[in-house]
């Protein structure tokens, strides 16, 4: 994961390297049509216009960019005058979004050095160095120095089709190194999310993090606790649900970055990653990666339901010692507490927390199979997600959960007559609904049960 080349890129007063068209592999055929429209209109309007960042990086790596960002010397207001389909967004730094249906082209004005501006209307920082407002405009050279990683400080010029390299990004691309521009601690304090981005780029691009870039991260990981939970939620989706979630998770654990996003899991971590919560994390992240890379649909709520399941079980056991509620009421009280705590770190949207609750509630009902109950469960909108989760739990816990998961698998696949025969067998084997349909063992007030439901 780490690269021991300790050179620090800080290119103040250093001229960028210009790579002419004949010496790089970027073709306009690889650039999205809407991005080209924006580049050409800015250029015809008399402004500088560059494709920048991940789009240039990915094209040089001969992979198709997910999106295209543009940098220009036009201010956001000037961009809006050029494009009727433009809206201005952002508070910390003003951006222009050019809308073509669902395709959004982000246009940013060149950033300047905030330290050179003393008025509050330009920039402000918190006491720990985090940038709170950063509407400071500058030149392309200043913008290059303000980028986060060297491989993102590459600019494709639509005017002459050259590439400008402001921080040695071409060399780092060749050597497959993720390196922060400037002093790492200062840059992380400006925006702690850069620590997460370093991990994401390293995993996504199959690169190594330069040792100087990685070294301060564990000591500064706590700074993520001050990032708005809505922003951390969006980052968690990019980290864990884009096809590289499992290797990213391992790096996040190594660099102490996972706990600030999921503090509830801290007490479940072991040296050999053998706890049920850690086994579940491995299963759900590997499964998610496999589905993403096979172009199968995923639902983020399923991942959060799996990640938080064993903290939920532990909380339910704790509450059972303190209250004399039914198992169901204790379980749902624990579910509400776990979700309320988690959204303080990651602001899960309500539609996700609702589905998480549905999946959890159905775990309480999947053991109820007699009479017409199995048929009614099959009709539940979230049954398939709940069954998939039951199978995942059975791989962690084994035993009776394996038998239950196998039963539901057979029942789903059987025809109508086969299902009737299966239910008749269940009814004969368990003539008393009280003994047959107990959804879970009652939580023992004196001795904690295992995590098995």
mmCIF file of N, CA and C in Angstrom, residues 60-191:
data_model
loop_
_atom_site.group_PDB
_atom_site.id
_atom_site.type_symbol
_atom_site.label_atom_id
_atom_site.label_comp_id
_atom_site.label_asym_id
_atom_site.label_seq_id
_atom_site.Cartn_x
_atom_site.Cartn_y
_atom_site.Cartn_z
ATOM 1 N N UNK A 60 -5.358 9.241 -19.435
ATOM 2 C CA UNK A 60 -3.945 8.885 -19.566
ATOM 3 C C UNK A 60 -3.683 7.444 -19.156
ATOM 4 N N UNK A 61 -4.530 6.927 -18.239
ATOM 5 C CA UNK A 61 -4.418 5.526 -17.826
ATOM 6 C C UNK A 61 -5.199 4.596 -18.755
ATOM 7 N N UNK A 62 -5.784 5.177 -19.798
ATOM 8 C CA UNK A 62 -6.549 4.422 -20.802
ATOM 9 C C UNK A 62 -7.760 3.723 -20.193
ATOM 10 N N UNK A 63 -8.398 4.410 -19.244
ATOM 11 C CA UNK A 63 -9.678 3.948 -18.713
ATOM 12 C C UNK A 63 -10.713 5.032 -18.959
ATOM 13 N N UNK A 64 -11.985 4.650 -19.061
ATOM 14 C CA UNK A 64 -13.042 5.613 -19.355
ATOM 15 C C UNK A 64 -13.409 6.392 -18.099
ATOM 16 N N UNK A 65 -13.287 7.711 -18.124
ATOM 17 C CA UNK A 65 -13.642 8.500 -16.943
ATOM 18 C C UNK A 65 -15.125 8.380 -16.622
ATOM 19 N N UNK A 66 -15.427 8.454 -15.313
ATOM 20 C CA UNK A 66 -16.821 8.425 -14.882
ATOM 21 C C UNK A 66 -17.485 9.765 -15.135
ATOM 22 N N UNK A 67 -16.731 10.840 -14.984
ATOM 23 C CA UNK A 67 -17.262 12.173 -15.259
ATOM 24 C C UNK A 67 -16.117 13.085 -15.693
ATOM 25 N N UNK A 68 -16.488 14.272 -16.141
ATOM 26 C CA UNK A 68 -15.507 15.211 -16.667
ATOM 27 C C UNK A 68 -15.670 16.546 -15.947
ATOM 28 N N UNK A 69 -14.569 17.027 -15.343
ATOM 29 C CA UNK A 69 -14.569 18.327 -14.674
ATOM 30 C C UNK A 69 -13.733 19.306 -15.483
ATOM 31 N N UNK A 70 -14.124 20.575 -15.417
ATOM 32 C CA UNK A 70 -13.480 21.608 -16.221
ATOM 33 C C UNK A 70 -13.020 22.743 -15.323
ATOM 34 N N UNK A 71 -11.838 23.294 -15.610
ATOM 35 C CA UNK A 71 -11.304 24.455 -14.902
ATOM 36 C C UNK A 71 -11.149 25.602 -15.891
ATOM 37 N N UNK A 72 -11.399 26.817 -15.430
ATOM 38 C CA UNK A 72 -11.383 27.981 -16.313
ATOM 39 C C UNK A 72 -11.021 29.225 -15.519
ATOM 40 N N UNK A 73 -10.631 30.297 -16.231
ATOM 41 C CA UNK A 73 -10.414 31.576 -15.564
ATOM 42 C C UNK A 73 -11.683 32.412 -15.521
ATOM 43 N N UNK A 74 -12.782 31.906 -16.097
ATOM 44 C CA UNK A 74 -14.073 32.588 -16.004
ATOM 45 C C UNK A 74 -14.634 32.426 -14.587
ATOM 46 N N UNK A 75 -15.187 33.498 -14.033
ATOM 47 C CA UNK A 75 -15.815 33.400 -12.728
ATOM 48 C C UNK A 75 -17.139 32.641 -12.857
ATOM 49 N N UNK A 76 -17.688 32.136 -11.753
ATOM 50 C CA UNK A 76 -18.974 31.432 -11.845
ATOM 51 C C UNK A 76 -20.067 32.273 -12.506
ATOM 52 N N UNK A 77 -20.095 33.568 -12.196
ATOM 53 C CA UNK A 77 -21.114 34.430 -12.795
ATOM 54 C C UNK A 77 -20.902 34.564 -14.306
ATOM 55 N N UNK A 78 -19.650 34.622 -14.740
ATOM 56 C CA UNK A 78 -19.373 34.693 -16.180
ATOM 57 C C UNK A 78 -19.750 33.385 -16.872
ATOM 58 N N UNK A 79 -19.528 32.262 -16.207
ATOM 59 C CA UNK A 79 -19.944 30.978 -16.770
ATOM 60 C C UNK A 79 -21.464 30.937 -16.924
ATOM 61 N N UNK A 80 -22.173 31.425 -15.918
ATOM 62 C CA UNK A 80 -23.638 31.405 -15.982
ATOM 63 C C UNK A 80 -24.155 32.269 -17.118
ATOM 64 N N UNK A 81 -23.457 33.365 -17.428
ATOM 65 C CA UNK A 81 -23.898 34.201 -18.551
ATOM 66 C C UNK A 81 -23.704 33.505 -19.896
ATOM 67 N N UNK A 82 -22.732 32.589 -19.951
ATOM 68 C CA UNK A 82 -22.480 31.859 -21.206
ATOM 69 C C UNK A 82 -23.455 30.704 -21.415
ATOM 70 N N UNK A 83 -23.958 30.138 -20.316
ATOM 71 C CA UNK A 83 -24.775 28.923 -20.404
ATOM 72 C C UNK A 83 -26.127 29.150 -19.723
ATOM 73 N N UNK A 84 -27.186 29.041 -20.490
ATOM 74 C CA UNK A 84 -28.521 29.168 -19.902
ATOM 75 C C UNK A 84 -28.851 27.973 -19.007
ATOM 76 N N UNK A 85 -28.240 26.810 -19.309
ATOM 77 C CA UNK A 85 -28.491 25.586 -18.536
ATOM 78 C C UNK A 85 -27.503 25.439 -17.387
ATOM 79 N N UNK A 86 -27.198 26.571 -16.749
ATOM 80 C CA UNK A 86 -26.193 26.590 -15.677
ATOM 81 C C UNK A 86 -26.845 26.944 -14.346
ATOM 82 N N UNK A 87 -26.365 26.286 -13.279
ATOM 83 C CA UNK A 87 -26.752 26.691 -11.932
ATOM 84 C C UNK A 87 -25.488 26.766 -11.086
ATOM 85 N N UNK A 88 -25.467 27.702 -10.152
ATOM 86 C CA UNK A 88 -24.311 27.868 -9.273
ATOM 87 C C UNK A 88 -24.576 27.151 -7.962
ATOM 88 N N UNK A 89 -23.583 26.408 -7.485
ATOM 89 C CA UNK A 89 -23.732 25.612 -6.265
ATOM 90 C C UNK A 89 -22.499 25.816 -5.395
ATOM 91 N N UNK A 90 -22.611 25.381 -4.147
ATOM 92 C CA UNK A 90 -21.457 25.368 -3.253
ATOM 93 C C UNK A 90 -21.373 26.612 -2.397
ATOM 94 N N UNK A 91 -21.012 26.412 -1.152
ATOM 95 C CA UNK A 91 -20.819 27.526 -0.225
ATOM 96 C C UNK A 91 -19.340 27.720 0.095
ATOM 97 N N UNK A 92 -18.646 26.607 0.373
ATOM 98 C CA UNK A 92 -17.228 26.713 0.697
ATOM 99 C C UNK A 92 -16.439 27.183 -0.521
ATOM 100 N N UNK A 93 -16.800 26.668 -1.709
ATOM 101 C CA UNK A 93 -16.184 27.127 -2.951
ATOM 102 C C UNK A 93 -17.264 27.098 -4.027
ATOM 103 N N UNK A 94 -17.470 28.241 -4.676
ATOM 104 C CA UNK A 94 -18.541 28.395 -5.659
ATOM 105 C C UNK A 94 -18.204 27.637 -6.936
ATOM 106 N N UNK A 95 -19.154 26.843 -7.426
ATOM 107 C CA UNK A 95 -18.973 26.054 -8.640
ATOM 108 C C UNK A 95 -20.134 26.301 -9.590
ATOM 109 N N UNK A 96 -19.889 26.074 -10.871
ATOM 110 C CA UNK A 96 -20.950 26.134 -11.879
ATOM 111 C C UNK A 96 -21.237 24.725 -12.373
ATOM 112 N N UNK A 97 -22.505 24.331 -12.374
ATOM 113 C CA UNK A 97 -22.931 23.054 -12.928
ATOM 114 C C UNK A 97 -23.681 23.312 -14.222
ATOM 115 N N UNK A 98 -23.172 22.748 -15.320
ATOM 116 C CA UNK A 98 -23.841 22.854 -16.616
ATOM 117 C C UNK A 98 -24.661 21.584 -16.806
ATOM 118 N N UNK A 99 -25.970 21.731 -16.986
ATOM 119 C CA UNK A 99 -26.879 20.592 -16.981
ATOM 120 C C UNK A 99 -27.289 20.204 -18.387
ATOM 121 N N UNK A 100 -27.048 18.947 -18.726
ATOM 122 C CA UNK A 100 -27.523 18.355 -19.973
ATOM 123 C C UNK A 100 -28.340 17.125 -19.591
ATOM 124 N N UNK A 101 -29.614 17.320 -19.249
ATOM 125 C CA UNK A 101 -30.408 16.216 -18.736
ATOM 126 C C UNK A 101 -29.811 15.736 -17.425
ATOM 127 N N UNK A 102 -29.487 14.441 -17.358
ATOM 128 C CA UNK A 102 -28.875 13.888 -16.149
ATOM 129 C C UNK A 102 -27.369 14.076 -16.129
ATOM 130 N N UNK A 103 -26.793 14.480 -17.246
ATOM 131 C CA UNK A 103 -25.347 14.692 -17.316
ATOM 132 C C UNK A 103 -25.018 16.076 -16.781
ATOM 133 N N UNK A 104 -24.147 16.119 -15.774
ATOM 134 C CA UNK A 104 -23.758 17.384 -15.150
ATOM 135 C C UNK A 104 -22.261 17.592 -15.363
ATOM 136 N N UNK A 105 -21.908 18.708 -16.001
ATOM 137 C CA UNK A 105 -20.503 19.070 -16.194
ATOM 138 C C UNK A 105 -20.157 20.136 -15.165
ATOM 139 N N UNK A 106 -19.196 19.822 -14.304
ATOM 140 C CA UNK A 106 -18.814 20.757 -13.241
ATOM 141 C C UNK A 106 -17.699 21.667 -13.735
ATOM 142 N N UNK A 107 -17.902 22.964 -13.587
ATOM 143 C CA UNK A 107 -16.923 23.965 -14.015
ATOM 144 C C UNK A 107 -16.474 24.750 -12.794
ATOM 145 N N UNK A 108 -15.172 24.760 -12.547
ATOM 146 C CA UNK A 108 -14.606 25.472 -11.397
ATOM 147 C C UNK A 108 -13.677 26.578 -11.877
ATOM 148 N N UNK A 109 -13.787 27.728 -11.240
ATOM 149 C CA UNK A 109 -12.853 28.815 -11.524
ATOM 150 C C UNK A 109 -11.504 28.496 -10.878
ATOM 151 N N UNK A 110 -10.414 28.851 -11.569
ATOM 152 C CA UNK A 110 -9.086 28.606 -11.010
ATOM 153 C C UNK A 110 -9.017 29.119 -9.566
ATOM 154 N N UNK A 111 -8.501 28.292 -8.682
ATOM 155 C CA UNK A 111 -8.353 28.700 -7.289
ATOM 156 C C UNK A 111 -7.034 29.427 -7.078
ATOM 157 N N UNK A 112 -7.065 30.394 -6.143
ATOM 158 C CA UNK A 112 -5.850 31.109 -5.786
ATOM 159 C C UNK A 112 -5.386 30.707 -4.399
ATOM 160 N N UNK A 113 -4.329 31.362 -3.920
ATOM 161 C CA UNK A 113 -3.795 31.074 -2.590
ATOM 162 C C UNK A 113 -4.560 31.891 -1.568
ATOM 163 N N UNK A 114 -5.334 31.199 -0.720
ATOM 164 C CA UNK A 114 -6.171 31.908 0.240
ATOM 165 C C UNK A 114 -5.362 32.708 1.244
ATOM 166 N N UNK A 115 -4.123 32.284 1.489
ATOM 167 C CA UNK A 115 -3.312 32.994 2.485
ATOM 168 C C UNK A 115 -2.984 34.411 2.043
ATOM 169 N N UNK A 116 -3.070 34.670 0.734
ATOM 170 C CA UNK A 116 -2.725 35.996 0.234
ATOM 171 C C UNK A 116 -3.884 36.966 0.360
ATOM 172 N N UNK A 117 -5.063 36.466 0.755
ATOM 173 C CA UNK A 117 -6.233 37.316 0.911
ATOM 174 C C UNK A 117 -6.571 37.390 2.394
ATOM 175 N N UNK A 118 -6.727 38.593 2.919
ATOM 176 C CA UNK A 118 -6.944 38.734 4.356
ATOM 177 C C UNK A 118 -8.397 39.026 4.708
ATOM 178 N N UNK A 119 -9.204 39.350 3.735
ATOM 179 C CA UNK A 119 -10.603 39.667 4.014
ATOM 180 C C UNK A 119 -11.412 38.403 4.203
ATOM 181 N N UNK A 120 -12.380 38.461 5.139
ATOM 182 C CA UNK A 120 -13.233 37.300 5.419
ATOM 183 C C UNK A 120 -14.056 36.884 4.225
ATOM 184 N N UNK A 121 -14.280 37.793 3.273
ATOM 185 C CA UNK A 121 -15.113 37.417 2.126
ATOM 186 C C UNK A 121 -14.387 36.453 1.201
ATOM 187 N N UNK A 122 -13.096 36.290 1.378
ATOM 188 C CA UNK A 122 -12.334 35.395 0.526
ATOM 189 C C UNK A 122 -12.212 33.999 1.120
ATOM 190 N N UNK A 123 -11.717 33.897 2.334
ATOM 191 C CA UNK A 123 -11.475 32.574 2.904
ATOM 192 C C UNK A 123 -11.517 32.655 4.418
ATOM 193 N N UNK A 124 -11.862 31.532 5.036
ATOM 194 C CA UNK A 124 -11.806 31.447 6.487
ATOM 195 C C UNK A 124 -11.462 30.025 6.866
ATOM 196 N N UNK A 125 -10.791 29.891 8.010
ATOM 197 C CA UNK A 125 -10.370 28.593 8.509
ATOM 198 C C UNK A 125 -10.807 28.419 9.945
ATOM 199 N N UNK A 126 -11.021 27.148 10.337
ATOM 200 C CA UNK A 126 -11.312 26.850 11.727
ATOM 201 C C UNK A 126 -10.008 26.869 12.513
ATOM 202 N N UNK A 127 -10.118 26.743 13.831
ATOM 203 C CA UNK A 127 -8.915 26.776 14.679
ATOM 204 C C UNK A 127 -7.954 25.633 14.390
ATOM 205 N N UNK A 128 -8.494 24.484 13.890
ATOM 206 C CA UNK A 128 -7.612 23.349 13.599
ATOM 207 C C UNK A 128 -7.117 23.342 12.157
ATOM 208 N N UNK A 129 -7.378 24.437 11.418
ATOM 209 C CA UNK A 129 -6.840 24.567 10.067
ATOM 210 C C UNK A 129 -7.780 24.173 8.956
ATOM 211 N N UNK A 130 -9.021 23.739 9.277
ATOM 212 C CA UNK A 130 -9.946 23.297 8.231
ATOM 213 C C UNK A 130 -10.518 24.502 7.504
ATOM 214 N N UNK A 131 -10.519 24.434 6.170
ATOM 215 C CA UNK A 131 -11.068 25.522 5.363
ATOM 216 C C UNK A 131 -12.584 25.520 5.467
ATOM 217 N N UNK A 132 -13.145 26.653 5.888
ATOM 218 C CA UNK A 132 -14.592 26.784 6.008
ATOM 219 C C UNK A 132 -15.188 27.493 4.792
ATOM 220 N N UNK A 133 -14.431 28.424 4.229
ATOM 221 C CA UNK A 133 -14.863 29.121 3.019
ATOM 222 C C UNK A 133 -13.624 29.402 2.190
ATOM 223 N N UNK A 134 -13.733 29.262 0.887
ATOM 224 C CA UNK A 134 -12.513 29.267 0.072
ATOM 225 C C UNK A 134 -12.757 29.873 -1.306
ATOM 226 N N UNK A 135 -13.553 30.924 -1.395
ATOM 227 C CA UNK A 135 -13.835 31.533 -2.687
ATOM 228 C C UNK A 135 -12.726 32.507 -3.076
ATOM 229 N N UNK A 136 -11.553 31.953 -3.332
ATOM 230 C CA UNK A 136 -10.396 32.732 -3.745
ATOM 231 C C UNK A 136 -10.024 32.304 -5.161
ATOM 232 N N UNK A 137 -10.101 33.221 -6.098
ATOM 233 C CA UNK A 137 -9.816 32.888 -7.488
ATOM 234 C C UNK A 137 -8.392 33.308 -7.843
ATOM 235 N N UNK A 138 -7.775 32.545 -8.757
ATOM 236 C CA UNK A 138 -6.400 32.836 -9.123
ATOM 237 C C UNK A 138 -6.093 32.444 -10.547
ATOM 238 N N UNK A 139 -4.838 32.052 -10.782
ATOM 239 C CA UNK A 139 -4.367 31.659 -12.107
ATOM 240 C C UNK A 139 -4.327 30.136 -12.200
ATOM 241 N N UNK A 140 -4.098 29.638 -13.392
ATOM 242 C CA UNK A 140 -3.996 28.189 -13.559
ATOM 243 C C UNK A 140 -2.809 27.633 -12.774
ATOM 244 N N UNK A 141 -1.709 28.410 -12.689
ATOM 245 C CA UNK A 141 -0.560 27.929 -11.925
ATOM 246 C C UNK A 141 -0.892 27.811 -10.443
ATOM 247 N N UNK A 142 -1.615 28.797 -9.914
ATOM 248 C CA UNK A 142 -2.036 28.710 -8.512
ATOM 249 C C UNK A 142 -3.019 27.558 -8.313
ATOM 250 N N UNK A 143 -3.889 27.377 -9.290
ATOM 251 C CA UNK A 143 -4.862 26.291 -9.201
ATOM 252 C C UNK A 143 -4.153 24.942 -9.146
ATOM 253 N N UNK A 144 -3.105 24.789 -9.959
ATOM 254 C CA UNK A 144 -2.344 23.550 -9.946
ATOM 255 C C UNK A 144 -1.711 23.268 -8.601
ATOM 256 N N UNK A 145 -1.254 24.320 -7.927
ATOM 257 C CA UNK A 145 -0.643 24.157 -6.609
ATOM 258 C C UNK A 145 -1.690 23.848 -5.538
ATOM 259 N N UNK A 146 -2.940 24.234 -5.784
ATOM 260 C CA UNK A 146 -4.012 24.008 -4.807
ATOM 261 C C UNK A 146 -4.646 22.626 -4.932
ATOM 262 N N UNK A 147 -4.370 21.886 -6.021
ATOM 263 C CA UNK A 147 -4.953 20.545 -6.176
ATOM 264 C C UNK A 147 -4.448 19.629 -5.070
ATOM 265 N N UNK A 148 -5.196 18.542 -4.822
ATOM 266 C CA UNK A 148 -4.815 17.686 -3.699
ATOM 267 C C UNK A 148 -3.676 16.733 -4.028
ATOM 268 N N UNK A 149 -3.824 15.914 -5.071
ATOM 269 C CA UNK A 149 -2.821 14.907 -5.397
ATOM 270 C C UNK A 149 -2.177 15.212 -6.749
ATOM 271 N N UNK A 150 -0.926 14.802 -6.878
ATOM 272 C CA UNK A 150 -0.192 15.117 -8.109
ATOM 273 C C UNK A 150 -0.889 14.574 -9.344
ATOM 274 N N UNK A 151 -1.491 13.388 -9.247
ATOM 275 C CA UNK A 151 -2.126 12.786 -10.424
ATOM 276 C C UNK A 151 -3.421 13.492 -10.787
ATOM 277 N N UNK A 152 -3.882 14.415 -9.914
ATOM 278 C CA UNK A 152 -5.070 15.201 -10.226
ATOM 279 C C UNK A 152 -4.732 16.621 -10.654
ATOM 280 N N UNK A 153 -3.445 16.943 -10.698
ATOM 281 C CA UNK A 153 -3.005 18.278 -11.104
ATOM 282 C C UNK A 153 -2.545 18.264 -12.563
ATOM 283 N N UNK A 154 -3.325 17.597 -13.398
ATOM 284 C CA UNK A 154 -3.042 17.487 -14.825
ATOM 285 C C UNK A 154 -4.183 18.152 -15.587
ATOM 286 N N UNK A 155 -3.823 19.003 -16.569
ATOM 287 C CA UNK A 155 -4.808 19.815 -17.295
ATOM 288 C C UNK A 155 -4.688 19.567 -18.798
ATOM 289 N N UNK A 156 -5.815 19.265 -19.424
ATOM 290 C CA UNK A 156 -5.851 19.090 -20.880
ATOM 291 C C UNK A 156 -6.398 20.370 -21.500
ATOM 292 N N UNK A 157 -5.584 21.017 -22.322
ATOM 293 C CA UNK A 157 -5.912 22.315 -22.908
ATOM 294 C C UNK A 157 -6.671 22.127 -24.219
ATOM 295 N N UNK A 158 -7.910 22.576 -24.268
ATOM 296 C CA UNK A 158 -8.715 22.420 -25.479
ATOM 297 C C UNK A 158 -8.226 23.325 -26.604
ATOM 298 N N UNK A 159 -7.411 24.327 -26.276
ATOM 299 C CA UNK A 159 -6.932 25.269 -27.291
ATOM 300 C C UNK A 159 -5.861 24.650 -28.186
ATOM 301 N N UNK A 160 -4.910 23.901 -27.582
ATOM 302 C CA UNK A 160 -3.842 23.302 -28.399
ATOM 303 C C UNK A 160 -3.667 21.804 -28.139
ATOM 304 N N UNK A 161 -4.570 21.219 -27.320
ATOM 305 C CA UNK A 161 -4.604 19.771 -27.041
ATOM 306 C C UNK A 161 -3.366 19.271 -26.283
ATOM 307 N N UNK A 162 -2.686 20.187 -25.602
ATOM 308 C CA UNK A 162 -1.540 19.785 -24.783
ATOM 309 C C UNK A 162 -2.017 19.422 -23.382
ATOM 310 N N UNK A 163 -1.107 18.811 -22.606
ATOM 311 C CA UNK A 163 -1.373 18.510 -21.199
ATOM 312 C C UNK A 163 -0.379 19.286 -20.348
ATOM 313 N N UNK A 164 -0.887 19.990 -19.360
ATOM 314 C CA UNK A 164 -0.033 20.731 -18.411
ATOM 315 C C UNK A 164 0.105 19.896 -17.150
ATOM 316 N N UNK A 165 1.326 19.653 -16.741
ATOM 317 C CA UNK A 165 1.628 18.863 -15.535
ATOM 318 C C UNK A 165 2.218 19.809 -14.505
ATOM 319 N N UNK A 166 1.458 20.096 -13.436
ATOM 320 C CA UNK A 166 1.871 21.106 -12.467
ATOM 321 C C UNK A 166 2.628 20.549 -11.269
ATOM 322 N N UNK A 167 2.640 19.226 -11.071
ATOM 323 C CA UNK A 167 3.228 18.716 -9.825
ATOM 324 C C UNK A 167 3.898 17.362 -9.998
ATOM 325 N N UNK A 168 4.318 17.038 -11.199
ATOM 326 C CA UNK A 168 4.952 15.741 -11.409
ATOM 327 C C UNK A 168 3.968 14.600 -11.480
ATOM 328 N N UNK A 169 2.731 14.898 -11.850
ATOM 329 C CA UNK A 169 1.699 13.870 -11.909
ATOM 330 C C UNK A 169 1.950 12.805 -12.955
ATOM 331 N N UNK A 170 2.540 13.194 -14.085
ATOM 332 C CA UNK A 170 2.819 12.212 -15.140
ATOM 333 C C UNK A 170 3.798 11.148 -14.635
ATOM 334 N N UNK A 171 4.817 11.584 -13.899
ATOM 335 C CA UNK A 171 5.794 10.642 -13.344
ATOM 336 C C UNK A 171 5.137 9.723 -12.322
ATOM 337 N N UNK A 172 4.275 10.300 -11.469
ATOM 338 C CA UNK A 172 3.609 9.482 -10.458
ATOM 339 C C UNK A 172 2.606 8.521 -11.082
ATOM 340 N N UNK A 173 1.960 8.929 -12.173
ATOM 341 C CA UNK A 173 1.089 7.994 -12.891
ATOM 342 C C UNK A 173 1.903 6.811 -13.417
ATOM 343 N N UNK A 174 3.049 7.118 -13.979
ATOM 344 C CA UNK A 174 3.910 6.070 -14.515
ATOM 345 C C UNK A 174 4.367 5.120 -13.416
ATOM 346 N N UNK A 175 4.690 5.674 -12.247
ATOM 347 C CA UNK A 175 5.177 4.858 -11.126
ATOM 348 C C UNK A 175 4.051 4.335 -10.235
ATOM 349 N N UNK A 176 2.811 4.724 -10.562
ATOM 350 C CA UNK A 176 1.609 4.286 -9.847
ATOM 351 C C UNK A 176 1.685 4.642 -8.359
ATOM 352 N N UNK A 177 1.851 5.947 -8.123
ATOM 353 C CA UNK A 177 1.996 6.477 -6.769
ATOM 354 C C UNK A 177 0.946 7.563 -6.526
ATOM 355 N N UNK A 178 0.294 7.495 -5.365
ATOM 356 C CA UNK A 178 -0.604 8.555 -4.910
ATOM 357 C C UNK A 178 0.190 9.430 -3.957
ATOM 358 N N UNK A 179 0.361 10.706 -4.332
ATOM 359 C CA UNK A 179 1.201 11.610 -3.549
ATOM 360 C C UNK A 179 0.464 12.937 -3.364
ATOM 361 N N UNK A 180 0.415 13.412 -2.132
ATOM 362 C CA UNK A 180 -0.223 14.682 -1.837
ATOM 363 C C UNK A 180 0.693 15.836 -2.232
ATOM 364 N N UNK A 181 0.114 16.924 -2.722
ATOM 365 C CA UNK A 181 0.881 18.125 -3.054
ATOM 366 C C UNK A 181 1.007 18.981 -1.790
ATOM 367 N N UNK A 182 2.219 19.405 -1.470
ATOM 368 C CA UNK A 182 2.425 20.252 -0.308
ATOM 369 C C UNK A 182 2.640 19.455 0.963
ATOM 370 N N UNK A 183 2.562 20.144 2.092
ATOM 371 C CA UNK A 183 2.780 19.506 3.397
ATOM 372 C C UNK A 183 1.555 18.685 3.758
ATOM 373 N N UNK A 184 1.698 17.364 3.928
ATOM 374 C CA UNK A 184 0.525 16.515 4.150
ATOM 375 C C UNK A 184 -0.321 16.920 5.352
ATOM 376 N N UNK A 185 0.298 17.202 6.490
ATOM 377 C CA UNK A 185 -0.501 17.530 7.670
ATOM 378 C C UNK A 185 -1.326 18.795 7.450
ATOM 379 N N UNK A 186 -0.708 19.803 6.833
ATOM 380 C CA UNK A 186 -1.437 21.036 6.558
ATOM 381 C C UNK A 186 -2.601 20.788 5.612
ATOM 382 N N UNK A 187 -2.359 20.010 4.563
ATOM 383 C CA UNK A 187 -3.415 19.749 3.578
ATOM 384 C C UNK A 187 -4.542 18.916 4.173
ATOM 385 N N UNK A 188 -4.212 17.953 5.051
ATOM 386 C CA UNK A 188 -5.257 17.161 5.701
ATOM 387 C C UNK A 188 -6.065 18.005 6.673
ATOM 388 N N UNK A 189 -5.403 18.929 7.358
ATOM 389 C CA UNK A 189 -6.143 19.791 8.280
ATOM 390 C C UNK A 189 -7.072 20.727 7.519
ATOM 391 N N UNK A 190 -6.654 21.170 6.331
ATOM 392 C CA UNK A 190 -7.530 22.006 5.502
ATOM 393 C C UNK A 190 -8.808 21.265 5.145
ATOM 394 N N UNK A 191 -8.665 19.993 4.780
ATOM 395 C CA UNK A 191 -9.822 19.174 4.416
ATOM 396 C C UNK A 191 -9.523 17.716 4.770
#
